[in-house]
C-alpha positions as a Python dict, from the first residue, in 0.01 Angstrom:
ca = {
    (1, 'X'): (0, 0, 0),
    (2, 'X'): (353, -34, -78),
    (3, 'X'): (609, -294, -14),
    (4, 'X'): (944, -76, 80),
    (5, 'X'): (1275, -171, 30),
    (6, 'X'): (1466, 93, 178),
    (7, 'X'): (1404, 424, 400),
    (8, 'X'): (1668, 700, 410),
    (9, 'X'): (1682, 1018, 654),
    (10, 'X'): (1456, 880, 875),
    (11, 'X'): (1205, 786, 637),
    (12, 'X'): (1131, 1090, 408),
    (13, 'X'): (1233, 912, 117),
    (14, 'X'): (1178, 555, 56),
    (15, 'X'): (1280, 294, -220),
    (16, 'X'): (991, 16, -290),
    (17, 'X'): (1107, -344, -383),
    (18, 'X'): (1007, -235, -740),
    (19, 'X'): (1169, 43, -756),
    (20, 'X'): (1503, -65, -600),
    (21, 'X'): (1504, -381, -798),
    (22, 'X'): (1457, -171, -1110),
    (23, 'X'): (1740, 39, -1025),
    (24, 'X'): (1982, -297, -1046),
    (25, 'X'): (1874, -437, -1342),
    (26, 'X'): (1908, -47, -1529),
    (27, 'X'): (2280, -81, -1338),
    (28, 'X'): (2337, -408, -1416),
    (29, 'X'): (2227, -344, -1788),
    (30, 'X'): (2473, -61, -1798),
    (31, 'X'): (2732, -272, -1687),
    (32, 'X'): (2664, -529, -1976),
    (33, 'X'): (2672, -294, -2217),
    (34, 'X'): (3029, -167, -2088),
    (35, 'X'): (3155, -493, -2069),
    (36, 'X'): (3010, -601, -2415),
    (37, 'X'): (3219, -299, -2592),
    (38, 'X'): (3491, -331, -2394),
    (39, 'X'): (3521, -693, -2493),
    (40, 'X'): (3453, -586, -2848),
    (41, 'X'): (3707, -309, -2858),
    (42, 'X'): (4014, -524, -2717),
    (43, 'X'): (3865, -843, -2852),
    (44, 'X'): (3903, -951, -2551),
    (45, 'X'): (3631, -1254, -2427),
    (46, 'X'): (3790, -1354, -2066),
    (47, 'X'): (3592, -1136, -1863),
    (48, 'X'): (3246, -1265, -1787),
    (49, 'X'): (3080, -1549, -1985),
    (50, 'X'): (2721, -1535, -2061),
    (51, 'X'): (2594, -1752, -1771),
    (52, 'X'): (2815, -1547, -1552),
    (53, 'X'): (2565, -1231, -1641),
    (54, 'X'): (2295, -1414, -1654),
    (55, 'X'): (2287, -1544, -1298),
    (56, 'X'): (2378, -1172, -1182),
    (57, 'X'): (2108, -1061, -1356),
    (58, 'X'): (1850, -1282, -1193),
    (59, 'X'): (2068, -1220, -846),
    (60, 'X'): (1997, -873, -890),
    (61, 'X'): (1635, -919, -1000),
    (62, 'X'): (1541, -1146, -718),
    (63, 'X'): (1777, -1052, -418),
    (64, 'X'): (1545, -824, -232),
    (65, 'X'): (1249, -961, -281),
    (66, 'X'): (1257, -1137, 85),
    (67, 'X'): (1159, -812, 231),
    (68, 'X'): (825, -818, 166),
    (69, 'X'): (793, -1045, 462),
    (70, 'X'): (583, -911, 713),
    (71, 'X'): (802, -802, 995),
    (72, 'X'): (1038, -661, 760),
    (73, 'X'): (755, -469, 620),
    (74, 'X'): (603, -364, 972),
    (75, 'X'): (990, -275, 1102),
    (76, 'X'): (1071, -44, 794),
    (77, 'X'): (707, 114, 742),
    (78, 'X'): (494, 191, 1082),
    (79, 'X'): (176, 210, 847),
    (80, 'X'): (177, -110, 736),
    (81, 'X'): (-108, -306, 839),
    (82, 'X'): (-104, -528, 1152),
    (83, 'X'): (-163, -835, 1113),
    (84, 'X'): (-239, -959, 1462),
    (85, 'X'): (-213, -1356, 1344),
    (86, 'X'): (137, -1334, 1218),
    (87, 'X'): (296, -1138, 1527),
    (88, 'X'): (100, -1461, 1726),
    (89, 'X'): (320, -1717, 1466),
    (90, 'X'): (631, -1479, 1530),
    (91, 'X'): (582, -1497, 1872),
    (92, 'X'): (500, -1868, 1941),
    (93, 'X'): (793, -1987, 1704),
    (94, 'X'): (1022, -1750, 1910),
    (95, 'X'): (1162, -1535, 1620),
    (96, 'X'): (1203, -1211, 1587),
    (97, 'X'): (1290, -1176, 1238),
    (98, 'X'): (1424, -1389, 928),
    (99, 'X'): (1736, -1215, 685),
    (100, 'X'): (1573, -1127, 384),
    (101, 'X'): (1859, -1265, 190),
    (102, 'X'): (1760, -1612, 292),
    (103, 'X'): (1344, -1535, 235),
    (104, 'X'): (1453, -1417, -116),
    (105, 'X'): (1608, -1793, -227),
    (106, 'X'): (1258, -1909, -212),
    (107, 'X'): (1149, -1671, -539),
    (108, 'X'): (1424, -1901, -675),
    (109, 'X'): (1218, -2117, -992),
    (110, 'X'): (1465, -2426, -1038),
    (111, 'X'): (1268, -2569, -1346),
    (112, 'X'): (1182, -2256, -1501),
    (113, 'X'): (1581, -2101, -1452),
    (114, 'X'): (1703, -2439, -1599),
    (115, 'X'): (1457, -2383, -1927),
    (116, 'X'): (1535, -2084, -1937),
    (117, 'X'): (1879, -1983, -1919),
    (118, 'X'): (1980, -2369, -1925),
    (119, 'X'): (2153, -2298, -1548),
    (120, 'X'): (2233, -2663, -1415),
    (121, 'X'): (2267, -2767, -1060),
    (122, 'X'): (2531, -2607, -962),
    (123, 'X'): (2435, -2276, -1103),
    (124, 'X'): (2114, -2253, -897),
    (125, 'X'): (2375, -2360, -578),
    (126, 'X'): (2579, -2041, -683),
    (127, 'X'): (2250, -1792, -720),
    (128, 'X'): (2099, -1940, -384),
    (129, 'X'): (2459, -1868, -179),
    (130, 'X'): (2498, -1528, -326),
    (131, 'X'): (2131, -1387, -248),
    (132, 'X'): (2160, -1558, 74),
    (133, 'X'): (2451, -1446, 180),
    (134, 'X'): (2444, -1108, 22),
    (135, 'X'): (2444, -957, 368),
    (136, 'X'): (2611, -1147, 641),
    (137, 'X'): (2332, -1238, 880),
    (138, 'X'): (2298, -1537, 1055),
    (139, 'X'): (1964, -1693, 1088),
    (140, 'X'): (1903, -1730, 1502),
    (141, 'X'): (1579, -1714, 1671),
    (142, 'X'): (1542, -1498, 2003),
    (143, 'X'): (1779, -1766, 2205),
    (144, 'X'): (2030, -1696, 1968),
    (145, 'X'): (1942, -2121, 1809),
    (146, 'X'): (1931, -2154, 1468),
    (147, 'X'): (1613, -2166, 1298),
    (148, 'X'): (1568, -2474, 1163),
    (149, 'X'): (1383, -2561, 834),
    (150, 'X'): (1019, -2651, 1058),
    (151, 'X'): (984, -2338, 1158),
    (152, 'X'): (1142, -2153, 884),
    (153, 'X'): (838, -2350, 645),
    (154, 'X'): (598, -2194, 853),
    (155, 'X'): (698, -1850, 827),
    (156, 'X'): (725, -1890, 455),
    (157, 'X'): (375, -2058, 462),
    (158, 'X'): (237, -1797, 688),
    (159, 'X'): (381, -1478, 660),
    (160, 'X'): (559, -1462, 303),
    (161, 'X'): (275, -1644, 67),
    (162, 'X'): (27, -1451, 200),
    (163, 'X'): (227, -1148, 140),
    (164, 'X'): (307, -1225, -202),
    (165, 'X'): (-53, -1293, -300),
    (166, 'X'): (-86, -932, -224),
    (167, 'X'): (225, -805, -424),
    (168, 'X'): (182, -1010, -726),
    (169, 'X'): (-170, -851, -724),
    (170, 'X'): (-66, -481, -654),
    (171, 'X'): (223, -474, -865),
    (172, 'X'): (52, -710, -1167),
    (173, 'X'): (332, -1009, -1089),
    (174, 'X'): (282, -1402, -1082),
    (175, 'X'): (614, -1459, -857),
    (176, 'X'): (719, -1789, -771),
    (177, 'X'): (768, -1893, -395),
    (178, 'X'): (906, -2238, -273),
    (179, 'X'): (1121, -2338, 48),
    (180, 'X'): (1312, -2526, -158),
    (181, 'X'): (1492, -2267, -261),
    (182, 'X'): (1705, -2192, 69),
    (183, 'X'): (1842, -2536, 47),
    (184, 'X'): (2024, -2473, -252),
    (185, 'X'): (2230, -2244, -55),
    (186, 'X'): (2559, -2432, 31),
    (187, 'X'): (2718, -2150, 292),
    (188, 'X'): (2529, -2252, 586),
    (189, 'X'): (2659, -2207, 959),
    (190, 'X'): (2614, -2529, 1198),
    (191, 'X'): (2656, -2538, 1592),
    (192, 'X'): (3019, -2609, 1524),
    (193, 'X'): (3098, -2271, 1355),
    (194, 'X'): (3220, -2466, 1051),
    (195, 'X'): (3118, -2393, 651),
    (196, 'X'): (2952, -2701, 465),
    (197, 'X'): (3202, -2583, 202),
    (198, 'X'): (3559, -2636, 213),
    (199, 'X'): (3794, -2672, -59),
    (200, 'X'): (3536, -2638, -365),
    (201, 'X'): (3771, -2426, -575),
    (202, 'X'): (3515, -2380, -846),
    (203, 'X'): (3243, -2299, -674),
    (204, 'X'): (3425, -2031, -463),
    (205, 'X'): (3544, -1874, -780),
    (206, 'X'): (3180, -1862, -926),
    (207, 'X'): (3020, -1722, -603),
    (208, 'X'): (3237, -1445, -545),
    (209, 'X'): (3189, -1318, -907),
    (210, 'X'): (2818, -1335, -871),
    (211, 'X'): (2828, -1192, -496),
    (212, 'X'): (3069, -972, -553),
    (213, 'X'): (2885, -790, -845),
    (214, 'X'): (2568, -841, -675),
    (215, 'X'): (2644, -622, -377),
    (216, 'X'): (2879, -414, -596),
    (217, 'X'): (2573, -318, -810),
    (218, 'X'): (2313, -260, -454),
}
């Protein structure tokens, strides 16, 4: 079984998560490199900082990874098993589907990005908004409401942890999953149409580098 990322001419060739995520990080590696000897040649160290690449590198490696949620899976791949249980939680919570961008936050390890790459706060703010809002989708249930972060859990809970238990073992990963991730995400639409975000000048700056390369490179 295989956890697909993308179909193309009406599904004779497909892209798995693995494979498409691979593709970014060979891009985005490319890209580096280009930048590195530009920067090098023109002595010239303005363009992107380190922590700028680093948290488009983990935006590109973790971006997509969303779509292994079951109804994604099941939409894009008629073989994939049914899984009679989930459609039941799909169906009582009233959804009909959750934006991968916003199930891929939750592979988002706070503690473990802050070790490693020493990202603070607002870095893991900036990664969350730019996966989440790499495709502009708003999160509404089958009445066109907002799903809120009860039912959301569930799904997670439900559909994606059980789903990753199987991809971590096909594929040989130990991925991390958390809600907590999606509430790093600033850019969130309320009933009144208005941003949580206003005049942040900083953080506007930082997301549109990181989104903007993000989707550039998918």
């Amino acid at each position: 079984m295989d956890y697909i990322a993308k179909s193309y001419n009406k599904g004779s060739h497909i892209e798995t998560i693995e494979d498409h995520t691979e593709k970014l990080i060979i891009l985005f590696n490319n890209f580096k490199n280009y930048i590195e000897k530009y920067c090098k040649y023109y002595n010239d160290k303005t363009i992107f900082n380190k922590k700028e690449l680093d948290l488009i590198y983990i935006a590109c490696k973790l971006h997509d990874l969303g779509k292994m949620n079951y109804k994604f899976q099941k939409n894009i791949n008629k073989n994939f098993k049914e899984n009679k249980e989930i459609d039941k939680l799909y169906n009582e919570l009233d959804i009909k589907n959750i934006p991968h961008g916003a199930l891929s936050c939750t592979f988002i390890n706070t503690e473990e990005l802050k070790e490693k790459y020493n990202f603070d706060d607002e870095d893991i703010q900036i990664l969350a908004s730019s996966i989440f809002n790499h495709h502009n989708r708003k999160m509404l249930d089958n009445k066109k409401n907002i799903i809120e972060s009860k039912r959301l859990k569930k799904i997670i809970e439900k559909d994606l942890k059980y789903n990753l238990e199987i991809y971590n073992e096909l594929y040989n990963k130990n991925l991390f999953c958390a809600y907590d991730g999606i509430e790093e995400n600033l850019i969130y639409y309320y009933k009144d149409n208005k941003l949580d975000l206003d005049n942040i000048y900083n953080f506007w700056i930082k997301f549109i580098i990181i989104k903007g390369m993000l989707n550039k490179l998918d």
